[in-house]
mmCIF file of C-alpha atoms and ligand atoms in Angstrom:
data_model
loop_
_atom_site.group_PDB
_atom_site.id
_atom_site.type_symbol
_atom_site.label_atom_id
_atom_site.label_comp_id
_atom_site.label_asym_id
_atom_site.label_seq_id
_atom_site.Cartn_x
_atom_site.Cartn_y
_atom_site.Cartn_z
ATOM 1 C CA MET A 29 -130.806 -109.155 -88.300
ATOM 2 C CA THR A 30 -129.739 -108.026 -91.698
ATOM 3 C CA ASP A 31 -125.940 -108.917 -92.267
ATOM 4 C CA PRO A 32 -124.508 -106.919 -89.257
ATOM 5 C CA ALA A 33 -121.436 -106.021 -91.190
ATOM 6 C CA ALA A 34 -123.530 -104.454 -94.003
ATOM 7 C CA PHE A 35 -125.753 -102.724 -91.500
ATOM 8 C CA ILE A 36 -122.667 -101.256 -89.694
ATOM 9 C CA ALA A 37 -120.949 -100.167 -92.884
ATOM 10 C CA GLY A 38 -124.084 -98.053 -94.047
ATOM 11 C CA LEU A 39 -124.893 -96.872 -90.528
ATOM 12 C CA PRO A 40 -124.831 -93.049 -90.188
ATOM 13 C CA LYS A 41 -122.285 -92.195 -87.472
ATOM 14 C CA ALA A 42 -120.103 -89.645 -85.890
ATOM 15 C CA GLU A 43 -116.513 -90.170 -84.902
ATOM 16 C CA LEU A 44 -115.539 -88.191 -81.750
ATOM 17 C CA HIS A 45 -112.247 -89.760 -80.900
ATOM 18 C CA VAL A 46 -109.528 -89.978 -83.613
ATOM 19 C CA HIS A 47 -106.062 -88.568 -83.468
ATOM 20 C CA ILE A 48 -105.104 -87.314 -86.875
ATOM 21 C CA GLU A 49 -101.503 -88.458 -86.251
ATOM 22 C CA GLY A 50 -102.795 -91.899 -85.492
ATOM 23 C CA THR A 51 -104.380 -92.198 -89.088
ATOM 24 C CA LEU A 52 -100.881 -92.217 -90.646
ATOM 25 C CA GLU A 53 -100.915 -95.460 -92.667
ATOM 26 C CA PRO A 54 -97.623 -97.179 -93.190
ATOM 27 C CA GLU A 55 -97.875 -96.484 -97.004
ATOM 28 C CA LEU A 56 -98.180 -92.714 -96.316
ATOM 29 C CA MET A 57 -95.499 -92.902 -93.740
ATOM 30 C CA VAL A 58 -92.912 -94.508 -96.069
ATOM 31 C CA ALA A 59 -93.999 -92.153 -98.827
ATOM 32 C CA LEU A 60 -93.543 -89.018 -96.678
ATOM 33 C CA ALA A 61 -90.327 -90.351 -95.282
ATOM 34 C CA ARG A 62 -88.991 -90.427 -98.957
ATOM 35 C CA ARG A 63 -90.441 -87.108 -99.902
ATOM 36 C CA ASN A 64 -88.910 -85.336 -96.817
ATOM 37 C CA ASN A 65 -85.727 -87.358 -96.681
ATOM 38 C CA VAL A 66 -86.484 -88.590 -93.153
ATOM 39 C CA ALA A 67 -84.729 -91.837 -92.168
ATOM 40 C CA LEU A 68 -87.064 -94.531 -90.887
ATOM 41 C CA PRO A 69 -85.954 -97.509 -88.891
ATOM 42 C CA TYR A 70 -87.935 -99.705 -91.109
ATOM 43 C CA ALA A 71 -87.070 -101.523 -94.484
ATOM 44 C CA ASP A 72 -90.560 -101.338 -95.917
ATOM 45 C CA VAL A 73 -94.294 -100.946 -95.254
ATOM 46 C CA ASP A 74 -94.616 -104.622 -94.009
ATOM 47 C CA ALA A 75 -91.882 -104.023 -91.519
ATOM 48 C CA VAL A 76 -93.777 -100.914 -90.260
ATOM 49 C CA ARG A 77 -96.885 -103.096 -89.692
ATOM 50 C CA ALA A 78 -94.967 -105.808 -88.163
ATOM 51 C CA ALA A 79 -93.602 -103.414 -85.606
ATOM 52 C CA TYR A 80 -97.200 -102.647 -84.329
ATOM 53 C CA SER A 81 -97.389 -105.016 -81.393
ATOM 54 C CA PHE A 82 -97.981 -103.272 -78.218
ATOM 55 C CA GLY A 83 -98.019 -104.485 -74.566
ATOM 56 C CA ASN A 84 -99.348 -101.127 -73.291
ATOM 57 C CA LEU A 85 -100.058 -97.551 -74.038
ATOM 58 C CA GLN A 86 -96.467 -96.486 -73.785
ATOM 59 C CA ASP A 87 -95.242 -99.026 -76.248
ATOM 60 C CA PHE A 88 -97.723 -97.553 -78.735
ATOM 61 C CA LEU A 89 -96.806 -93.920 -77.899
ATOM 62 C CA ASP A 90 -93.208 -94.626 -78.625
ATOM 63 C CA LEU A 91 -93.951 -95.544 -82.162
ATOM 64 C CA TYR A 92 -96.643 -92.938 -82.642
ATOM 65 C CA TYR A 93 -94.382 -90.069 -81.809
ATOM 66 C CA GLN A 94 -91.616 -91.676 -84.058
ATOM 67 C CA GLY A 95 -94.016 -92.128 -86.879
ATOM 68 C CA MET A 96 -95.073 -88.491 -86.795
ATOM 69 C CA ASN A 97 -91.488 -87.311 -87.566
ATOM 70 C CA VAL A 98 -92.329 -87.796 -91.272
ATOM 71 C CA LEU A 99 -94.739 -85.017 -91.153
ATOM 72 C CA GLN A 100 -92.928 -81.856 -92.142
ATOM 73 C CA GLN A 101 -94.634 -79.724 -94.812
ATOM 74 C CA GLU A 102 -98.181 -78.223 -94.784
ATOM 75 C CA GLN A 103 -98.788 -80.587 -97.790
ATOM 76 C CA ASP A 104 -98.067 -83.586 -95.539
ATOM 77 C CA TYR A 105 -100.696 -82.583 -92.990
ATOM 78 C CA TYR A 106 -103.137 -82.040 -95.859
ATOM 79 C CA ASP A 107 -102.503 -85.485 -97.381
ATOM 80 C CA LEU A 108 -102.843 -87.023 -93.947
ATOM 81 C CA ALA A 109 -106.137 -85.553 -93.076
ATOM 82 C CA MET A 110 -107.571 -85.839 -96.573
ATOM 83 C CA ALA A 111 -106.816 -89.688 -96.449
ATOM 84 C CA TYR A 112 -108.514 -89.955 -93.227
ATOM 85 C CA LEU A 113 -111.523 -87.970 -94.261
ATOM 86 C CA ARG A 114 -112.070 -89.861 -97.477
ATOM 87 C CA ARG A 115 -112.127 -93.113 -95.533
ATOM 88 C CA ALA A 116 -114.457 -91.666 -92.886
ATOM 89 C CA ALA A 117 -116.827 -90.537 -95.627
ATOM 90 C CA GLU A 118 -116.665 -93.967 -97.380
ATOM 91 C CA GLN A 119 -117.819 -95.401 -94.014
ATOM 92 C CA ASN A 120 -120.820 -93.067 -93.554
ATOM 93 C CA VAL A 121 -119.336 -90.913 -90.993
ATOM 94 C CA LEU A 122 -121.296 -87.768 -91.244
ATOM 95 C CA HIS A 123 -119.336 -85.764 -88.651
ATOM 96 C CA ALA A 124 -115.745 -86.162 -87.355
ATOM 97 C CA GLU A 125 -114.179 -84.365 -84.339
ATOM 98 C CA ILE A 126 -110.442 -84.720 -84.718
ATOM 99 C CA PHE A 127 -107.681 -84.422 -82.129
ATOM 100 C CA PHE A 128 -104.330 -83.069 -83.147
ATOM 101 C CA ASP A 129 -101.128 -82.919 -80.890
ATOM 102 C CA PRO A 130 -99.462 -79.605 -81.696
ATOM 103 C CA GLN A 131 -96.676 -80.326 -79.283
ATOM 104 C CA GLY A 132 -95.747 -83.460 -81.256
ATOM 105 C CA HIS A 133 -94.935 -81.200 -84.146
ATOM 106 C CA THR A 134 -93.848 -77.777 -82.657
ATOM 107 C CA ASP A 135 -91.368 -79.522 -80.331
ATOM 108 C CA ARG A 136 -89.597 -80.800 -83.521
ATOM 109 C CA GLY A 137 -89.284 -77.345 -85.014
ATOM 110 C CA ILE A 138 -92.573 -77.562 -87.269
ATOM 111 C CA PRO A 139 -94.438 -74.077 -87.009
ATOM 112 C CA PHE A 140 -97.993 -74.337 -85.591
ATOM 113 C CA ARG A 141 -99.063 -72.621 -88.722
ATOM 114 C CA THR A 142 -97.790 -75.414 -90.936
ATOM 115 C CA VAL A 143 -99.779 -77.981 -89.027
ATOM 116 C CA ILE A 144 -103.122 -76.131 -88.687
ATOM 117 C CA ASP A 145 -103.116 -74.669 -92.274
ATOM 118 C CA GLY A 146 -102.504 -78.182 -93.688
ATOM 119 C CA LEU A 147 -105.201 -79.857 -91.597
ATOM 120 C CA TRP A 148 -107.715 -76.952 -92.100
ATOM 121 C CA ALA A 149 -107.298 -76.985 -95.888
ATOM 122 C CA ALA A 150 -108.040 -80.771 -96.032
ATOM 123 C CA MET A 151 -111.041 -80.476 -93.772
ATOM 124 C CA LYS A 152 -112.658 -77.718 -95.953
ATOM 125 C CA ASP A 153 -111.899 -79.679 -99.136
ATOM 126 C CA ALA A 154 -113.274 -82.828 -97.609
ATOM 127 C CA GLU A 155 -116.385 -81.001 -96.445
ATOM 128 C CA ARG A 156 -117.029 -79.645 -100.028
ATOM 129 C CA SER A 157 -116.015 -83.066 -101.724
ATOM 130 C CA TYR A 158 -117.478 -85.639 -99.471
ATOM 131 C CA GLY A 159 -120.331 -83.759 -97.599
ATOM 132 C CA LEU A 160 -119.247 -84.553 -94.058
ATOM 133 C CA THR A 161 -118.678 -81.941 -91.292
ATOM 134 C CA THR A 162 -115.461 -81.745 -89.299
ATOM 135 C CA SER A 163 -113.974 -79.981 -86.167
ATOM 136 C CA LEU A 164 -110.677 -79.926 -84.557
ATOM 137 C CA ILE A 165 -109.748 -80.453 -80.908
ATOM 138 C CA LEU A 166 -106.301 -79.201 -79.700
ATOM 139 C CA SER A 167 -104.873 -81.874 -77.407
ATOM 140 C CA PHE A 168 -102.224 -81.277 -74.860
ATOM 141 C CA LEU A 169 -99.520 -83.910 -74.308
ATOM 142 C CA ARG A 170 -99.834 -84.868 -70.415
ATOM 143 C CA HIS A 171 -96.342 -86.135 -70.052
ATOM 144 C CA LEU A 172 -95.183 -82.558 -70.632
ATOM 145 C CA ASP A 173 -95.778 -79.927 -68.089
ATOM 146 C CA GLU A 174 -98.528 -77.534 -67.635
ATOM 147 C CA ALA A 175 -96.422 -74.526 -68.566
ATOM 148 C CA ALA A 176 -95.893 -76.296 -71.993
ATOM 149 C CA ALA A 177 -99.661 -76.662 -72.445
ATOM 150 C CA GLU A 178 -100.134 -72.964 -71.554
ATOM 151 C CA ARG A 179 -97.620 -71.989 -74.260
ATOM 152 C CA THR A 180 -99.244 -74.219 -76.783
ATOM 153 C CA LEU A 181 -102.559 -72.587 -76.115
ATOM 154 C CA ASP A 182 -101.007 -69.178 -76.476
ATOM 155 C CA GLU A 183 -99.444 -70.234 -79.758
ATOM 156 C CA ALA A 184 -102.792 -71.444 -81.059
ATOM 157 C CA MET A 185 -104.489 -68.177 -80.265
ATOM 158 C CA PRO A 186 -104.307 -66.633 -83.844
ATOM 159 C CA TRP A 187 -106.153 -69.601 -85.010
ATOM 160 C CA ARG A 188 -108.801 -69.724 -82.249
ATOM 161 C CA GLU A 189 -111.668 -70.049 -84.687
ATOM 162 C CA ARG A 190 -110.295 -73.133 -86.188
ATOM 163 C CA PHE A 191 -110.732 -75.501 -83.159
ATOM 164 C CA ILE A 192 -113.636 -76.001 -80.955
ATOM 165 C CA GLY A 193 -112.086 -77.454 -77.756
ATOM 166 C CA VAL A 194 -109.049 -78.720 -75.908
ATOM 167 C CA GLY A 195 -108.152 -82.359 -74.916
ATOM 168 C CA LEU A 196 -105.505 -84.265 -72.949
ATOM 169 C CA ASP A 197 -103.715 -87.304 -74.310
ATOM 170 C CA SER A 198 -100.401 -89.234 -74.193
ATOM 171 C CA SER A 199 -99.062 -91.268 -71.132
ATOM 172 C CA GLU A 200 -101.872 -91.320 -68.538
ATOM 173 C CA LYS A 201 -100.361 -92.999 -65.516
ATOM 174 C CA GLY A 202 -98.589 -90.503 -63.246
ATOM 175 C CA HIS A 203 -100.073 -87.524 -65.140
ATOM 176 C CA PRO A 204 -103.375 -86.963 -63.540
ATOM 177 C CA PRO A 205 -105.833 -84.328 -64.900
ATOM 178 C CA SER A 206 -105.123 -82.181 -61.811
ATOM 179 C CA LYS A 207 -101.879 -81.199 -63.493
ATOM 180 C CA PHE A 208 -103.712 -79.377 -66.113
ATOM 181 C CA ARG A 209 -106.423 -77.519 -64.081
ATOM 182 C CA ARG A 210 -105.239 -73.986 -64.835
ATOM 183 C CA VAL A 211 -104.869 -74.324 -68.505
ATOM 184 C CA PHE A 212 -108.145 -76.105 -68.795
ATOM 185 C CA ALA A 213 -109.810 -73.269 -66.886
ATOM 186 C CA ARG A 214 -108.325 -70.758 -69.243
ATOM 187 C CA ALA A 215 -109.396 -72.697 -72.306
ATOM 188 C CA ARG A 216 -113.038 -72.976 -70.911
ATOM 189 C CA SER A 217 -113.062 -69.237 -70.159
ATOM 190 C CA LEU A 218 -112.164 -68.663 -73.937
ATOM 191 C CA GLY A 219 -115.341 -70.635 -74.783
ATOM 192 C CA LEU A 220 -113.543 -73.834 -75.763
ATOM 193 C CA LYS A 221 -115.029 -77.206 -75.009
ATOM 194 C CA ALA A 222 -113.105 -79.606 -72.724
ATOM 195 C CA VAL A 223 -112.552 -83.245 -72.976
ATOM 196 C CA ALA A 224 -109.769 -85.521 -71.488
ATOM 197 C CA HIS A 225 -108.622 -89.056 -71.907
ATOM 198 C CA ALA A 226 -109.149 -90.710 -68.494
ATOM 199 C CA GLY A 227 -109.532 -94.224 -67.249
ATOM 200 C CA GLU A 228 -107.847 -95.900 -70.291
ATOM 201 C CA GLU A 229 -104.835 -96.947 -68.030
ATOM 202 C CA GLY A 230 -105.280 -94.588 -65.199
ATOM 203 C CA PRO A 231 -107.551 -95.230 -62.045
ATOM 204 C CA PRO A 232 -111.227 -94.177 -61.589
ATOM 205 C CA GLY A 233 -109.986 -91.247 -59.641
ATOM 206 C CA TYR A 234 -108.568 -89.735 -62.751
ATOM 207 C CA VAL A 235 -112.107 -89.738 -64.415
ATOM 208 C CA ARG A 236 -113.366 -87.908 -61.235
ATOM 209 C CA GLU A 237 -110.626 -85.341 -61.592
ATOM 210 C CA ALA A 238 -111.372 -84.859 -65.292
ATOM 211 C CA LEU A 239 -115.106 -84.228 -64.367
ATOM 212 C CA ASP A 240 -114.325 -82.022 -61.203
ATOM 213 C CA LEU A 241 -111.190 -80.204 -61.947
ATOM 214 C CA LEU A 242 -111.234 -79.997 -65.655
ATOM 215 C CA GLN A 243 -115.020 -79.837 -66.104
ATOM 216 C CA VAL A 244 -114.924 -81.906 -69.213
ATOM 217 C CA GLN A 245 -117.958 -82.499 -71.346
ATOM 218 C CA ARG A 246 -116.829 -85.916 -72.636
ATOM 219 C CA ILE A 247 -114.482 -88.538 -71.158
ATOM 220 C CA ASP A 248 -112.220 -90.121 -73.755
ATOM 221 C CA HIS A 249 -112.011 -93.959 -73.119
ATOM 222 C CA GLY A 250 -113.268 -94.061 -69.485
ATOM 223 C CA ASN A 251 -113.092 -97.932 -69.241
ATOM 224 C CA ARG A 252 -111.672 -98.017 -65.694
ATOM 225 C CA ALA A 253 -114.746 -95.983 -64.445
ATOM 226 C CA LEU A 254 -116.546 -99.348 -64.318
ATOM 227 C CA GLU A 255 -114.334 -100.223 -61.271
ATOM 228 C CA ASP A 256 -116.155 -97.702 -59.215
ATOM 229 C CA ASP A 257 -120.013 -98.191 -58.780
ATOM 230 C CA ALA A 258 -120.669 -94.626 -57.408
ATOM 231 C CA LEU A 259 -118.788 -93.102 -60.485
ATOM 232 C CA VAL A 260 -120.673 -95.254 -62.931
ATOM 233 C CA ALA A 261 -123.991 -94.043 -61.292
ATOM 234 C CA ARG A 262 -122.744 -90.442 -61.535
ATOM 235 C CA LEU A 263 -121.740 -90.673 -65.203
ATOM 236 C CA ALA A 264 -125.143 -92.250 -66.037
ATOM 237 C CA GLN A 265 -126.987 -89.486 -64.042
ATOM 238 C CA GLU A 266 -125.043 -86.781 -65.739
ATOM 239 C CA GLN A 267 -125.272 -88.424 -69.190
ATOM 240 C CA MET A 268 -121.634 -87.855 -69.498
ATOM 241 C CA PRO A 269 -120.597 -89.278 -72.921
ATOM 242 C CA LEU A 270 -117.676 -91.817 -73.079
ATOM 243 C CA THR A 271 -115.762 -92.086 -76.289
ATOM 244 C CA VAL A 272 -114.869 -95.718 -76.348
ATOM 245 C CA CYS A 273 -112.306 -97.330 -78.748
ATOM 246 C CA PRO A 274 -112.681 -101.009 -79.049
ATOM 247 C CA LEU A 275 -109.731 -101.975 -81.268
ATOM 248 C CA SER A 276 -107.460 -99.569 -79.393
ATOM 249 C CA ASN A 277 -108.411 -101.267 -76.091
ATOM 250 C CA LEU A 278 -107.652 -104.710 -77.516
ATOM 251 C CA ARG A 279 -104.328 -103.650 -79.163
ATOM 252 C CA LEU A 280 -103.116 -101.714 -76.039
ATOM 253 C CA CYS A 281 -104.140 -104.652 -73.728
ATOM 254 C CA VAL A 282 -106.727 -102.529 -71.875
ATOM 255 C CA VAL A 283 -108.992 -105.548 -72.358
ATOM 256 C CA PRO A 284 -107.574 -109.065 -72.706
ATOM 257 C CA ASP A 285 -109.933 -110.188 -75.370
ATOM 258 C CA MET A 286 -112.678 -108.488 -77.343
ATOM 259 C CA THR A 287 -115.274 -110.871 -75.796
ATOM 260 C CA GLN A 288 -114.306 -109.167 -72.376
ATOM 261 C CA HIS A 289 -114.933 -105.586 -73.830
ATOM 262 C CA PRO A 290 -117.159 -103.644 -71.317
ATOM 263 C CA LEU A 291 -119.162 -101.773 -74.007
ATOM 264 C CA ARG A 292 -122.440 -103.772 -73.448
ATOM 265 C CA ARG A 293 -121.957 -103.260 -69.747
ATOM 266 C CA MET A 294 -121.642 -99.668 -70.248
ATOM 267 C CA LEU A 295 -124.901 -99.453 -72.222
ATOM 268 C CA GLN A 296 -126.644 -101.621 -69.647
ATOM 269 C CA ALA A 297 -125.536 -99.275 -66.913
ATOM 270 C CA GLY A 298 -127.139 -96.287 -68.852
ATOM 271 C CA LEU A 299 -123.884 -94.732 -69.876
ATOM 272 C CA VAL A 300 -123.802 -92.686 -73.132
ATOM 273 C CA ALA A 301 -121.074 -94.894 -74.758
ATOM 274 C CA THR A 302 -119.830 -94.211 -78.253
ATOM 275 C CA VAL A 303 -117.673 -96.208 -80.669
ATOM 276 C CA ASN A 304 -114.567 -94.537 -82.184
ATOM 277 C CA SER A 305 -111.315 -95.551 -83.860
ATOM 278 C CA ASP A 306 -108.570 -93.655 -81.828
ATOM 279 C CA ASP A 307 -105.607 -94.396 -83.815
ATOM 280 C CA PRO A 308 -106.842 -96.535 -86.771
ATOM 281 C CA ALA A 309 -103.678 -96.846 -88.700
ATOM 282 C CA TYR A 310 -101.977 -98.433 -85.724
ATOM 283 C CA PHE A 311 -104.892 -100.427 -84.182
ATOM 284 C CA GLY A 312 -106.282 -102.316 -87.222
ATOM 285 C CA GLY A 313 -109.377 -100.312 -88.280
ATOM 286 C CA TYR A 314 -111.531 -97.441 -88.697
ATOM 287 C CA MET A 315 -115.144 -96.811 -87.597
ATOM 288 C CA THR A 316 -116.750 -99.662 -89.363
ATOM 289 C CA GLU A 317 -114.111 -102.236 -88.368
ATOM 290 C CA ASN A 318 -114.361 -101.051 -84.635
ATOM 291 C CA PHE A 319 -118.188 -101.380 -84.710
ATOM 292 C CA ALA A 320 -117.917 -104.871 -86.445
ATOM 293 C CA ALA A 321 -115.262 -106.269 -84.087
ATOM 294 C CA VAL A 322 -117.153 -105.344 -80.978
ATOM 295 C CA GLN A 323 -120.503 -106.348 -82.409
ATOM 296 C CA GLN A 324 -119.184 -109.815 -83.312
ATOM 297 C CA ALA A 325 -117.456 -110.411 -80.103
ATOM 298 C CA LEU A 326 -120.199 -109.311 -77.908
ATOM 299 C CA GLY A 327 -123.133 -110.308 -80.299
ATOM 300 C CA LEU A 328 -124.512 -106.679 -80.140
ATOM 301 C CA THR A 329 -128.139 -106.382 -81.314
ATOM 302 C CA ARG A 330 -129.172 -104.001 -84.113
ATOM 303 C CA ASP A 331 -130.757 -101.854 -81.423
ATOM 304 C CA GLU A 332 -127.626 -101.676 -79.447
ATOM 305 C CA ILE A 333 -125.829 -100.595 -82.478
ATOM 306 C CA VAL A 334 -128.344 -97.947 -83.313
ATOM 307 C CA THR A 335 -128.129 -96.649 -79.759
ATOM 308 C CA LEU A 336 -124.317 -96.428 -80.104
ATOM 309 C CA ALA A 337 -124.514 -94.492 -83.299
ATOM 310 C CA GLY A 338 -127.309 -92.199 -81.873
ATOM 311 C CA ASN A 339 -125.100 -91.498 -78.838
ATOM 312 C CA SER A 340 -122.334 -90.391 -81.184
ATOM 313 C CA PHE A 341 -124.623 -87.645 -82.493
ATOM 314 C CA ARG A 342 -126.118 -86.773 -79.181
ATOM 315 C CA ALA A 343 -122.497 -86.464 -77.686
ATOM 316 C CA ALA A 344 -121.158 -84.462 -80.583
ATOM 317 C CA PHE A 345 -120.249 -80.795 -80.354
ATOM 318 C CA LEU A 346 -123.065 -79.959 -82.875
ATOM 319 C CA ASP A 347 -125.922 -77.610 -82.693
ATOM 320 C CA GLU A 348 -129.275 -79.022 -81.821
ATOM 321 C CA ALA A 349 -130.599 -78.789 -85.390
ATOM 322 C CA ALA A 350 -127.695 -80.807 -86.879
ATOM 323 C CA LYS A 351 -128.055 -83.447 -84.123
ATOM 324 C CA GLN A 352 -131.836 -83.830 -84.973
ATOM 325 C CA ARG A 353 -131.045 -84.030 -88.632
ATOM 326 C CA HIS A 354 -128.434 -86.928 -88.060
ATOM 327 C CA LEU A 355 -130.629 -88.688 -85.611
ATOM 328 C CA ALA A 356 -133.370 -88.619 -88.224
ATOM 329 C CA ALA A 357 -131.195 -89.910 -90.898
ATOM 330 C CA LEU A 358 -130.207 -92.777 -88.480
ATOM 331 C CA ALA A 359 -133.820 -93.576 -87.582
ATOM 332 C CA ALA A 360 -134.789 -93.777 -91.305
ATOM 333 C CA TYR A 361 -131.719 -95.951 -92.077
ATOM 334 C CA ALA A 362 -132.605 -98.282 -89.175
ATOM 335 C CA ALA A 363 -136.323 -98.498 -90.236
ATOM 336 C CA ALA A 364 -135.496 -99.230 -93.834
ATOM 337 C CA ALA A 365 -133.158 -102.151 -92.926
ATOM 338 C CA ILE A 366 -134.731 -105.495 -93.078
HETATM 339 N N1 HPA B 6 -104.249 -92.588 -75.272
HETATM 340 C C1 HPA B 6 -103.470 -91.611 -74.929
HETATM 341 N N2 HPA B 6 -102.893 -90.814 -75.816
HETATM 342 C C2 HPA B 6 -103.043 -91.137 -77.173
HETATM 343 C C3 HPA B 6 -103.765 -92.111 -77.612
HETATM 344 C C4 HPA B 6 -104.473 -92.943 -76.630
HETATM 345 O O1 HPA B 6 -105.207 -93.935 -76.946
HETATM 346 N N3 HPA B 6 -103.766 -92.023 -78.785
HETATM 347 C C5 HPA B 6 -103.049 -91.049 -79.373
HETATM 348 N N4 HPA B 6 -102.572 -90.465 -78.158
HETATM 349 ZN ZN1 ZN B 7 -107.122 -91.346 -77.807
#
C-alpha cells in the first residue's frame, strides 16, 4: 500500500475514547503548576515523562489524579482542551467525543462551572477555528460510591445541554458496573447516552453487566470480552462498538507486546472495533500514533484501517446525515490513495 504512516495521518477519523485530563502534556503540566503555584513532585518536564512507567491501571491512575491537581482556573481547562483539539484536527480527526471526570476536580474544591465553562469555550472555539465537531461525556469515577455519582449528576444538571452522555472510568477491578445501575438508569431517563469502561482489567462478566444493567451503547476497551466466546458472538450480533486503545493497552500491560494486540482478532470476529488514544499525554501518542503502532505491529491492511476509521463514524453519537457525510469523505480518501 501507499506508505501506511502517510495514509493513516491523512485518514478522516473520529475519536470516541479520550479523557481530557489524560491529554495534559508534561510541558503544560509544568506551566500550569507554575501559573497556579502548585507544587509538583518533579524537577522538570523530563522527570515527569520519566515517571510514566506503569505496571497496571492503578499505577497510571495514581499519576493521572496527581497530574490534574494543576488544573485550577477556567483558563487552565480551556488551554488543556484547546491543545488537544488542535492536535486532533491536525491528525484529521473530524469528530471527537471527549470524557471528563468532574469528580477529579470538584472533590478538590474546583467548581463544576469552572471545569465545564473552560472546556466548553475551547470546544466552541476549536469548532470554529479547526472545523471539527466535538461532544462531552460526563464520566463517573467508579472507585467512589454511587451516591457520589448521583450528586455529580445533580450538580451537572444546569449544564445538561453541554454533555451528550455518561461514562464510567477509573479503577475497574472490584468496582463492577452493577454498582452504578441506578444512576445510569436516571441518566438514560434524562436522554443521555450511556457508555462504560469494561473488560480493560475487569472480567468478561463486567462487560455483560455494562450491557445488561447499564444498557450501554458502547463498551470502552472491552479487550477481555475475547475470553468469552458467547459474549463475543453477542457483541458481534448486536454490533456493539468497542473503543479500543492500543498504546494504552501496551503501556498499562493489558497486552504484553503490540504484536499480541487483539485488534485484528476483534475485526475478524465481526466486532465493531475502533482505535482511540485514551490518555495520549501519558501513553505516548494521539490518534495517528495509535493507528500507526497497531498497523505496524499487526501488519494491518489498508482495508482494515479503512474499516476501523469507518467504524469510528458508525459508532459515534452523530446524526445519520453527519455519519454518511464522514463515511463518504473516508471512501473518497481511500479511493484517491494510490
Ligand atoms: N481506564 C480507566 N479509567 C481511566 C482510564 C482508563 O484507561 N483513563 C482515564 N481514566
Ligand atoms: Zn479510558
